[in-house]
PDB file of C-alpha atoms (C1' of nucleotides) in Angstrom:
ATOM      1  CA  MET X   1      22.915 100.778   4.853  1.00 81.00           C
ATOM      2  CA  ALA X   2      21.103  98.249   2.830  1.00 88.00           C
ATOM      3  CA  TRP X   3      18.267  96.071   3.643  1.00 91.00           C
ATOM      4  CA  THR X   4      19.783  92.766   3.654  1.00 90.00           C
ATOM      5  CA  ASP X   5      17.667  89.683   4.045  1.00 88.00           C
ATOM      6  CA  GLU X   6      18.869  89.463   7.685  1.00 84.00           C
ATOM      7  CA  ARG X   7      17.992  92.885   8.465  1.00 89.00           C
ATOM      8  CA  ILE X   8      14.734  92.605   7.088  1.00 90.00           C
ATOM      9  CA  GLU X   9      14.090  89.380   9.098  1.00 86.00           C
ATOM     10  CA  GLN X  10      15.085  91.276  12.139  1.00 85.00           C
ATOM     11  CA  LEU X  11      12.841  94.044  11.233  1.00 90.00           C
ATOM     12  CA  LYS X  12       9.867  91.674  10.690  1.00 88.00           C
ATOM     13  CA  THR X  13      10.572  89.997  13.956  1.00 86.00           C
ATOM     14  CA  LEU X  14      10.992  93.001  16.016  1.00 88.00           C
ATOM     15  CA  TRP X  15       8.074  94.852  14.470  1.00 90.00           C
ATOM     16  CA  GLY X  16       6.036  91.947  15.114  1.00 84.00           C
ATOM     17  CA  GLN X  17       7.082  91.932  18.725  1.00 78.00           C
ATOM     18  CA  GLY X  18       5.658  95.361  19.102  1.00 83.00           C
ATOM     19  CA  MET X  19       8.942  97.335  19.116  1.00 86.00           C
ATOM     20  CA  THR X  20       8.513 100.873  18.204  1.00 89.00           C
ATOM     21  CA  ALA X  21      10.076 102.046  14.965  1.00 92.00           C
ATOM     22  CA  SER X  22      12.658 103.960  16.939  1.00 92.00           C
ATOM     23  CA  GLN X  23      13.620 100.984  18.996  1.00 89.00           C
ATOM     24  CA  ILE X  24      13.922  98.817  15.908  1.00 91.00           C
ATOM     25  CA  ALA X  25      16.024 101.518  14.066  1.00 92.00           C
ATOM     26  CA  GLU X  26      18.336 101.679  17.105  1.00 88.00           C
ATOM     27  CA  ALA X  27      18.501  97.855  17.226  1.00 86.00           C
ATOM     28  CA  LEU X  28      19.269  97.497  13.671  1.00 85.00           C
ATOM     29  CA  GLY X  29      21.597 100.309  13.615  1.00 85.00           C
ATOM     30  CA  GLY X  30      22.463 102.519  10.467  1.00 87.00           C
ATOM     31  CA  VAL X  31      18.849 103.319   9.733  1.00 91.00           C
ATOM     32  CA  SER X  32      16.415 105.961  10.911  1.00 92.00           C
ATOM     33  CA  ARG X  33      12.995 105.565  12.515  1.00 92.00           C
ATOM     34  CA  ASN X  34      11.549 106.661   9.255  1.00 94.00           C
ATOM     35  CA  ALA X  35      13.545 104.201   7.316  1.00 94.00           C
ATOM     36  CA  VAL X  36      12.185 101.504   9.515  1.00 93.00           C
ATOM     37  CA  ILE X  37       8.614 102.654   9.144  1.00 93.00           C
ATOM     38  CA  GLY X  38       8.944 103.060   5.484  1.00 93.00           C
ATOM     39  CA  LYS X  39      10.408  99.582   5.026  1.00 93.00           C
ATOM     40  CA  ALA X  40       7.725  98.125   7.355  1.00 93.00           C
ATOM     41  CA  HIS X  41       5.010  99.500   5.056  1.00 90.00           C
ATOM     42  CA  ARG X  42       6.695  98.406   1.943  1.00 91.00           C
ATOM     43  CA  LEU X  43       7.008  94.879   3.387  1.00 89.00           C
ATOM     44  CA  GLY X  44       3.251  95.007   4.152  1.00 86.00           C
ATOM     45  CA  LEU X  45       3.756  94.474   7.930  1.00 80.00           C
ATOM     46  CA  GLU X  46       0.719  94.874   9.968  1.00 70.00           C
ATOM     47  CA  ALA X  47      -0.046  98.404  10.841  1.00 74.00           C
ATOM     48  CA  ARG X  48       0.062  99.155  14.493  1.00 77.00           C
ATOM     49  CA  PRO X  49      -2.105 101.370  16.583  1.00 72.00           C
ATOM     50  CA  SER X  50      -1.057 104.737  15.513  1.00 66.00           C
ATOM     51  CA  PRO X  51      -1.933 108.064  16.852  1.00 62.00           C
ATOM     52  CA  VAL X  52      -2.540 109.529  13.392  1.00 57.00           C
ATOM     53  CA  ARG X  53      -5.100 107.513  11.697  1.00 53.00           C
ATOM     54  CA  ALA X  54      -8.149 107.843  13.812  1.00 48.00           C
ATOM     55  CA  ASN X  55      -9.138 110.634  11.598  1.00 42.00           C
ATOM     56  CA  GLU X  56     -11.285 109.338   8.858  1.00 45.00           C
ATOM     57  CA  VAL X  57     -13.575 110.577   6.266  1.00 42.00           C
ATOM     58  CA  PRO X  58     -17.056 109.724   7.188  1.00 45.00           C
ATOM     59  CA  THR X  59     -18.747 110.575   3.899  1.00 43.00           C
ATOM     60  CA  VAL X  60     -18.146 109.120   0.429  1.00 43.00           C
ATOM     61  CA  ALA X  61     -17.382 112.652  -0.879  1.00 41.00           C
ATOM     62  CA  PRO X  62     -13.769 113.576  -0.579  1.00 42.00           C
ATOM     63  CA  VAL X  63     -13.752 116.087   2.245  1.00 40.00           C
ATOM     64  CA  GLU X  64     -10.590 117.887   3.328  1.00 39.00           C
ATOM     65  CA  THR X  65     -10.529 117.644   6.976  1.00 39.00           C
ATOM     66  CA  ARG X  66      -7.790 119.968   7.612  1.00 39.00           C
ATOM     67  CA  SER X  67      -9.298 123.249   8.580  1.00 40.00           C
ATOM     68  CA  ASP X  68      -6.230 125.525   8.578  1.00 41.00           C
ATOM     69  CA  GLY X  69      -3.072 125.990   6.779  1.00 37.00           C
ATOM     70  CA  PRO X  70      -2.390 127.212   3.355  1.00 41.00           C
ATOM     71  CA  VAL X  71      -2.484 123.663   2.093  1.00 40.00           C
ATOM     72  CA  GLU X  72      -4.117 123.279  -1.299  1.00 39.00           C
ATOM     73  CA  ALA X  73      -6.778 120.810  -1.335  1.00 40.00           C
ATOM     74  CA  PRO X  74      -5.941 117.820  -3.540  1.00 40.00           C
ATOM     75  CA  PRO X  75      -7.848 117.730  -6.663  1.00 40.00           C
ATOM     76  CA  PHE X  76      -9.267 114.353  -5.907  1.00 40.00           C
ATOM     77  CA  VAL X  77      -8.901 111.816  -3.111  1.00 39.00           C
ATOM     78  CA  THR X  78      -8.251 108.259  -3.575  1.00 39.00           C
ATOM     79  CA  ALA X  79     -10.661 105.720  -2.361  1.00 39.00           C
ATOM     80  CA  PRO X  80     -12.333 106.960   0.615  1.00 41.00           C
ATOM     81  CA  ASP X  81     -12.716 104.412   3.343  1.00 39.00           C
ATOM     82  CA  PRO X  82     -14.846 101.466   2.315  1.00 41.00           C
ATOM     83  CA  THR X  83     -16.040 100.934   5.787  1.00 40.00           C
ATOM     84  CA  PRO X  84     -16.975 104.245   6.846  1.00 40.00           C
ATOM     85  CA  GLU X  85     -19.678 103.360   9.508  1.00 40.00           C
ATOM     86  CA  PRO X  86     -19.247 100.183  11.136  1.00 41.00           C
ATOM     87  CA  PRO X  87     -22.351  99.944  13.179  1.00 40.00           C
ATOM     88  CA  THR X  88     -20.636  97.843  15.885  1.00 39.00           C
ATOM     89  CA  ILE X  89     -17.412  97.003  17.268  1.00 38.00           C
ATOM     90  CA  GLU X  90     -17.251  94.167  14.896  1.00 38.00           C
ATOM     91  CA  ALA X  91     -15.150  95.891  12.370  1.00 39.00           C
ATOM     92  CA  ARG X  92     -12.600  96.831  15.012  1.00 40.00           C
ATOM     93  CA  ALA X  93     -12.419  93.340  16.262  1.00 40.00           C
ATOM     94  CA  GLU X  94     -11.666  92.195  12.994  1.00 39.00           C
ATOM     95  CA  ALA X  95      -8.953  94.576  12.329  1.00 38.00           C
ATOM     96  CA  PRO X  96      -5.636  92.949  12.337  1.00 40.00           C
ATOM     97  CA  ARG X  97      -4.501  94.046  15.642  1.00 39.00           C
ATOM     98  CA  PRO X  98      -1.499  92.522  17.325  1.00 40.00           C
ATOM     99  CA  ALA X  99      -3.551  92.481  20.339  1.00 39.00           C
ATOM    100  CA  PRO X 100      -1.050  92.300  23.134  1.00 40.00           C
ATOM    101  CA  ARG X 101       1.944  94.367  22.266  1.00 41.00           C
ATOM    102  CA  PRO X 102       4.624  92.109  23.174  1.00 41.00           C
ATOM    103  CA  ALA X 103       8.124  93.374  23.321  1.00 39.00           C
ATOM    104  CA  ALA X 104      11.456  93.204  24.635  1.00 40.00           C
ATOM    105  CA  PRO X 105      12.835  89.815  24.376  1.00 43.00           C
ATOM    106  CA  ALA X 106      15.279  89.303  27.096  1.00 40.00           C
ATOM    107  CA  PRO X 107      18.267  87.558  25.569  1.00 42.00           C
ATOM    108  CA  ALA X 108      20.358  87.829  28.707  1.00 39.00           C
ATOM    109  CA  PRO X 109      19.980  84.642  30.759  1.00 40.00           C
ATOM    110  CA  ALA X 110      18.626  85.580  33.913  1.00 37.00           C
ATOM    111  CA  PRO X 111      18.977  82.626  36.065  1.00 38.00           C
ATOM    112  CA  ALA X 112      17.672  83.619  39.375  1.00 37.00           C
ATOM    113  CA  ALA X 113      14.211  85.109  39.860  1.00 37.00           C
ATOM    114  CA  ALA X 114      12.575  82.151  38.142  1.00 38.00           C
ATOM    115  CA  ALA X 115      10.840  80.012  40.560  1.00 38.00           C
ATOM    116  CA  GLU X 116      10.879  76.359  40.228  1.00 39.00           C
ATOM    117  CA  PRO X 117       7.429  75.273  39.106  1.00 41.00           C
ATOM    118  CA  ALA X 118       8.431  71.671  38.947  1.00 39.00           C
ATOM    119  CA  ALA X 119       7.874  69.184  41.616  1.00 39.00           C
ATOM    120  CA  SER X 120       4.749  69.766  43.641  1.00 40.00           C
ATOM    121  CA  ALA X 121       4.763  73.464  43.032  1.00 41.00           C
ATOM    122  CA  THR X 122       1.248  74.692  42.812  1.00 43.00           C
ATOM    123  CA  ALA X 123       0.624  78.111  41.482  1.00 39.00           C
ATOM    124  CA  PRO X 124       2.514  80.647  43.693  1.00 42.00           C
ATOM    125  CA  ALA X 125       0.141  82.007  46.250  1.00 39.00           C
ATOM    126  CA  ALA X 126      -1.236  84.941  44.329  1.00 38.00           C
ATOM    127  CA  PRO X 127      -0.502  86.244  40.877  1.00 40.00           C
ATOM    128  CA  PRO X 128      -0.699  89.842  41.618  1.00 40.00           C
ATOM    129  CA  GLN X 129      -1.012  90.828  38.153  1.00 39.00           C
ATOM    130  CA  PRO X 130      -4.048  89.397  36.404  1.00 42.00           C
ATOM    131  CA  VAL X 131      -3.855  91.975  33.768  1.00 42.00           C
ATOM    132  CA  MET X 132      -0.416  91.189  32.514  1.00 46.00           C
ATOM    133  CA  ARG X 133      -1.302  88.212  30.321  1.00 44.00           C
ATOM    134  CA  SER X 134       0.716  87.685  27.365  1.00 46.00           C
ATOM    135  CA  VAL X 135      -0.718  85.850  24.426  1.00 46.00           C
ATOM    136  CA  GLY X 136       1.753  85.230  21.705  1.00 44.00           C
ATOM    137  CA  PRO X 137       0.756  86.510  18.352  1.00 46.00           C
ATOM    138  CA  GLY X 138      -1.082  83.560  16.762  1.00 43.00           C
ATOM    139  CA  GLY X 139      -2.178  82.487  20.276  1.00 44.00           C
ATOM    140  CA  PHE X 140       1.030  80.808  21.085  1.00 47.00           C
ATOM    141  CA  VAL X 141       0.384  80.656  24.805  1.00 46.00           C
ATOM    142  CA  ARG X 142      -3.105  79.192  24.919  1.00 43.00           C
ATOM    143  CA  GLN X 143      -4.635  78.767  28.152  1.00 45.00           C
ATOM    144  CA  SER X 144      -7.926  77.538  29.105  1.00 41.00           C
ATOM    145  CA  PRO X 145     -10.274  80.149  30.625  1.00 44.00           C
ATOM    146  CA  GLY X 146     -10.376  78.076  33.731  1.00 42.00           C
ATOM    147  CA  GLU X 147      -6.807  77.579  34.458  1.00 41.00           C
ATOM    148  CA  GLN X 148      -4.772  80.651  33.736  1.00 46.00           C
ATOM    149  CA  GLN X 149      -1.608  81.753  35.071  1.00 46.00           C
ATOM    150  CA  PRO X 150       0.242  84.892  34.318  1.00 46.00           C
ATOM    151  CA  PRO X 151       2.751  83.859  31.457  1.00 43.00           C
ATOM    152  CA  SER X 152       4.130  87.253  31.657  1.00 45.00           C
ATOM    153  CA  GLN X 153       7.257  85.704  33.070  1.00 46.00           C
ATOM    154  CA  PRO X 154       8.878  83.657  30.622  1.00 46.00           C
ATOM    155  CA  ALA X 155       8.886  80.017  31.241  1.00 46.00           C
ATOM    156  CA  PRO X 156      11.512  79.400  33.751  1.00 45.00           C
ATOM    157  CA  PRO X 157      14.156  77.477  32.073  1.00 44.00           C
ATOM    158  CA  ARG X 158      14.642  74.130  33.659  1.00 48.00           C
ATOM    159  CA  ARG X 159      18.209  75.063  34.004  1.00 48.00           C
ATOM    160  CA  MET X 160      20.558  77.446  32.484  1.00 48.00           C
ATOM    161  CA  VAL X 161      22.609  76.377  29.652  1.00 45.00           C
ATOM    162  CA  PRO X 162      24.854  78.410  27.739  1.00 47.00           C
ATOM    163  CA  ALA X 163      23.503  77.360  24.473  1.00 45.00           C
ATOM    164  CA  ARG X 164      23.020  73.637  24.157  1.00 46.00           C
ATOM    165  CA  PRO X 165      24.472  70.653  25.777  1.00 43.00           C
ATOM    166  CA  SER X 166      27.824  69.678  25.262  1.00 44.00           C
ATOM    167  CA  ALA X 167      27.416  67.911  21.989  1.00 46.00           C
ATOM    168  CA  ASP X 168      26.688  71.158  20.323  1.00 43.00           C
ATOM    169  CA  MET X 169      30.014  72.636  21.094  1.00 48.00           C
ATOM    170  CA  ALA X 170      31.125  70.371  18.370  1.00 55.00           C
ATOM    171  CA  GLY X 171      28.328  71.380  16.147  1.00 64.00           C
ATOM    172  CA  LYS X 172      26.564  74.648  16.908  1.00 72.00           C
ATOM    173  CA  THR X 173      23.628  75.423  14.747  1.00 66.00           C
ATOM    174  CA  SER X 174      24.852  77.669  12.168  1.00 68.00           C
ATOM    175  CA  LEU X 175      23.104  80.061   9.875  1.00 61.00           C
ATOM    176  CA  LEU X 176      23.216  77.550   7.118  1.00 61.00           C
ATOM    177  CA  GLU X 177      21.569  74.844   9.188  1.00 65.00           C
ATOM    178  CA  LEU X 178      18.554  76.990   9.794  1.00 67.00           C
ATOM    179  CA  ASN X 179      15.203  75.754   8.619  1.00 77.00           C
ATOM    180  CA  ASP X 180      11.675  76.234   9.728  1.00 79.00           C
ATOM    181  CA  LYS X 181      11.817  73.445  12.099  1.00 82.00           C
ATOM    182  CA  ILE X 182      14.549  74.563  14.531  1.00 85.00           C
ATOM    183  CA  CYS X 183      14.757  77.644  16.757  1.00 82.00           C
ATOM    184  CA  LYS X 184      16.366  80.493  15.161  1.00 81.00           C
ATOM    185  CA  TRP X 185      17.021  82.237  18.446  1.00 81.00           C
ATOM    186  CA  PRO X 186      20.487  83.696  18.059  1.00 76.00           C
ATOM    187  CA  LEU X 187      23.094  83.329  20.686  1.00 76.00           C
ATOM    188  CA  GLY X 188      26.112  85.533  20.822  1.00 72.00           C
ATOM    189  CA  HIS X 189      27.023  88.054  18.310  1.00 68.00           C
ATOM    190  CA  PRO X 190      27.103  87.685  14.468  1.00 62.00           C
ATOM    191  CA  GLY X 191      30.598  87.461  13.389  1.00 62.00           C
ATOM    192  CA  GLU X 192      31.965  86.235  16.639  1.00 63.00           C
ATOM    193  CA  PRO X 193      33.291  82.547  16.713  1.00 66.00           C
ATOM    194  CA  ASP X 194      30.713  81.278  19.128  1.00 72.00           C
ATOM    195  CA  PHE X 195      27.688  82.954  17.308  1.00 70.00           C
ATOM    196  CA  HIS X 196      25.119  80.327  16.559  1.00 79.00           C
ATOM    197  CA  PHE X 197      21.405  79.641  16.956  1.00 80.00           C
ATOM    198  CA  CYS X 198      19.500  77.729  19.501  1.00 82.00           C
ATOM    199  CA  GLY X 199      18.623  74.896  17.307  1.00 84.00           C
ATOM    200  CA  GLN X 200      15.957  73.451  19.385  1.00 87.00           C
ATOM    201  CA  GLN X 201      12.695  72.156  17.639  1.00 90.00           C
ATOM    202  CA  VAL X 202      10.454  75.099  17.147  1.00 87.00           C
ATOM    203  CA  ASN X 203       7.216  75.878  18.744  1.00 84.00           C
ATOM    204  CA  PRO X 204       5.023  75.129  15.684  1.00 83.00           C
ATOM    205  CA  GLY X 205       4.297  78.201  13.799  1.00 81.00           C
ATOM    206  CA  PHE X 206       6.979  80.327  15.350  1.00 80.00           C
ATOM    207  CA  PRO X 207      10.679  80.813  14.522  1.00 79.00           C
ATOM    208  CA  TYR X 208      11.651  79.893  17.951  1.00 83.00           C
ATOM    209  CA  CYS X 209      11.410  77.067  20.323  1.00 85.00           C
ATOM    210  CA  VAL X 210       8.854  77.173  23.208  1.00 82.00           C
ATOM    211  CA  GLU X 211      11.454  78.430  25.697  1.00 81.00           C
ATOM    212  CA  HIS X 212      12.468  81.297  23.325  1.00 80.00           C
ATOM    213  CA  CYS X 213       9.128  82.059  22.383  1.00 73.00           C
ATOM    214  CA  GLY X 214       8.656  82.798  26.065  1.00 76.00           C
ATOM    215  CA  LEU X 215      11.478  85.297  25.757  1.00 72.00           C
ATOM    216  CA  ALA X 216      10.417  86.745  22.537  1.00 73.00           C
ATOM    217  CA  TYR X 217       6.795  87.320  23.211  1.00 68.00           C
ATOM    218  CA  GLN X 218       6.102  89.111  26.425  1.00 61.00           C
ATOM    219  CA  ALA X 219       3.597  91.475  27.600  1.00 59.00           C
ATOM    220  CA  GLN X 220       4.424  95.075  26.912  1.00 58.00           C
ATOM    221  CA  LEU X 221       5.509  96.919  30.007  1.00 54.00           C
ATOM    222  CA  PRO X 222       4.831 100.556  30.522  1.00 55.00           C
ATOM    223  CA  ARG X 223       7.594 102.406  29.102  1.00 53.00           C
ATOM    224  CA  ARG X 224       8.447 103.780  32.555  1.00 51.00           C
ATOM    225  CA  ASP X 225       9.268 100.169  33.765  1.00 51.00           C
ATOM    226  CA  ARG X 226      11.406  99.150  30.832  1.00 48.00           C
ATOM    227  CA  ARG X 227      14.513 100.845  31.061  1.00 47.00           C
ATOM    228  CA  PRO X 228      16.828  97.907  30.498  1.00 47.00           C
ATOM    229  CA  PRO X 229      18.638  98.916  27.485  1.00 46.00           C
ATOM    230  CA  PRO X 230      17.928  97.475  24.088  1.00 45.00           C
ATOM    231  CA  PRO X 231      16.329  94.198  24.701  1.00 46.00           C
ATOM    232  CA  LEU X 232      17.022  92.065  21.727  1.00 50.00           C
ATOM    233  CA  PRO X 233      18.061  88.742  20.619  1.00 50.00           C
ATOM    234  CA  PHE X 234      21.481  88.147  19.435  1.00 50.00           C
ATOM    235  CA  GLY X 235      22.783  89.067  22.987  1.00 48.00           C
ATOM    236  CA  GLY X 236      21.906  92.710  22.557  1.00 47.00           C
ATOM    237  CA  PRO X 237      23.059  95.162  20.004  1.00 49.00           C
ATOM    238  CA  ARG X 238      26.654  95.892  19.668  1.00 48.00           C
ATOM    239  CA  VAL X 239      27.883  98.723  21.523  1.00 46.00           C
ATOM    240  CA  ARG X 240      29.773 100.830  19.071  1.00 42.00           C
TER     241      ARG X 240
ATOM    242  C1'  DC V   1       8.123 119.892  24.120  1.00 60.06           C
ATOM    243  C1'  DC V   2       8.394 114.767  23.780  1.00 60.06           C
ATOM    244  C1'  DC V   3       6.839 110.564  21.684  1.00 60.06           C
ATOM    245  C1'  DT V   4       4.313 107.663  18.203  1.00 60.06           C
ATOM    246  C1'  DG V   5       3.125 105.618  13.310  1.00 60.06           C
ATOM    247  C1'  DA V   6       1.437 107.194   8.440  1.00 60.06           C
ATOM    248  C1'  DT V   7       2.041 109.318   4.141  1.00 60.06           C
ATOM    249  C1'  DT V   8       4.188 111.748   0.622  1.00 60.06           C
ATOM    250  C1'  DC V   9       7.373 112.429  -2.818  1.00 60.06           C
ATOM    251  C1'  DG V  10      12.044 113.345  -4.712  1.00 60.06           C
ATOM    252  C1'  DC V  11      15.694 110.582  -5.454  1.00 60.06           C
TER     253       DC V  11
ATOM    254  C1'  DG Y   1      12.965 100.702  -3.325  1.00 60.06           C
ATOM    255  C1'  DC Y   2      14.544 103.981  -0.289  1.00 60.06           C
ATOM    256  C1'  DG Y   3      14.068 107.439   3.355  1.00 60.06           C
ATOM    257  C1'  DA Y   4      13.662 112.400   4.860  1.00 60.06           C
ATOM    258  C1'  DA Y   5      10.176 115.639   5.346  1.00 60.06           C
ATOM    259  C1'  DT Y   6       5.974 116.027   6.782  1.00 60.06           C
ATOM    260  C1'  DC Y   7       1.677 115.155   8.971  1.00 60.06           C
ATOM    261  C1'  DA Y   8      -1.143 114.266  12.900  1.00 60.06           C
ATOM    262  C1'  DG Y   9      -2.535 112.140  17.264  1.00 60.06           C
ATOM    263  C1'  DG Y  10      -1.190 111.048  22.232  1.00 60.06           C
TER     264       DG Y  10
END
DNA sequence: CCCTGATTCGC
DNA sequence: GCGAATCAGG
């Protein structure tokens, strides 16, 4: 399958959200995990913590670290690491690391569960999970050190709307109407009559409105705890 | 074994 | 540019 602009866009988004290559491959369909990784690299997407990379040649001289195997040593090695010995953590901190690995946007409207924060609602008794703090890439959920609430839970929608108020039934936001100022959160499935985009005003710097940013960028859950099937925009992947 | 991402290299 | 094969760590 070809890498259309749409698919590339999805790849970027999902990759940015911390989805694994396998998950992305499954979500996109028609591509392998390797294809996703390969494409991500060619796109220059940020590398993510990989198991295979800790190994580094400490000295300037090319040193073959592999100790066994009938592997012929390469005649030369290209550019040994320019920063071999960061004396401090500094270098690490600088590294482009998508700090929190957000993942799994939950497209399906989950009406219940959400508490109503409006009115006099103070912070619910005890946020039991201080650790789970999602900070959108780019710092989309900024909170003062003083007042911090666990934003892991996507902002509870004021109310559940299928897409947008009645007016939009007449004019849903179509692909052609997308621009960088309106939310590109897809609703429904491409190709179907009611497929359209959120169309709200974007959260500046993000492709989605604030509400959908809350869905798109969430703290990564332990893999055990996220079994809900493919968690994606566009109402979830098609079941073939 | 499983998983992961990175890299290589023939196409 | 693409992605299977391969590598290598968890």
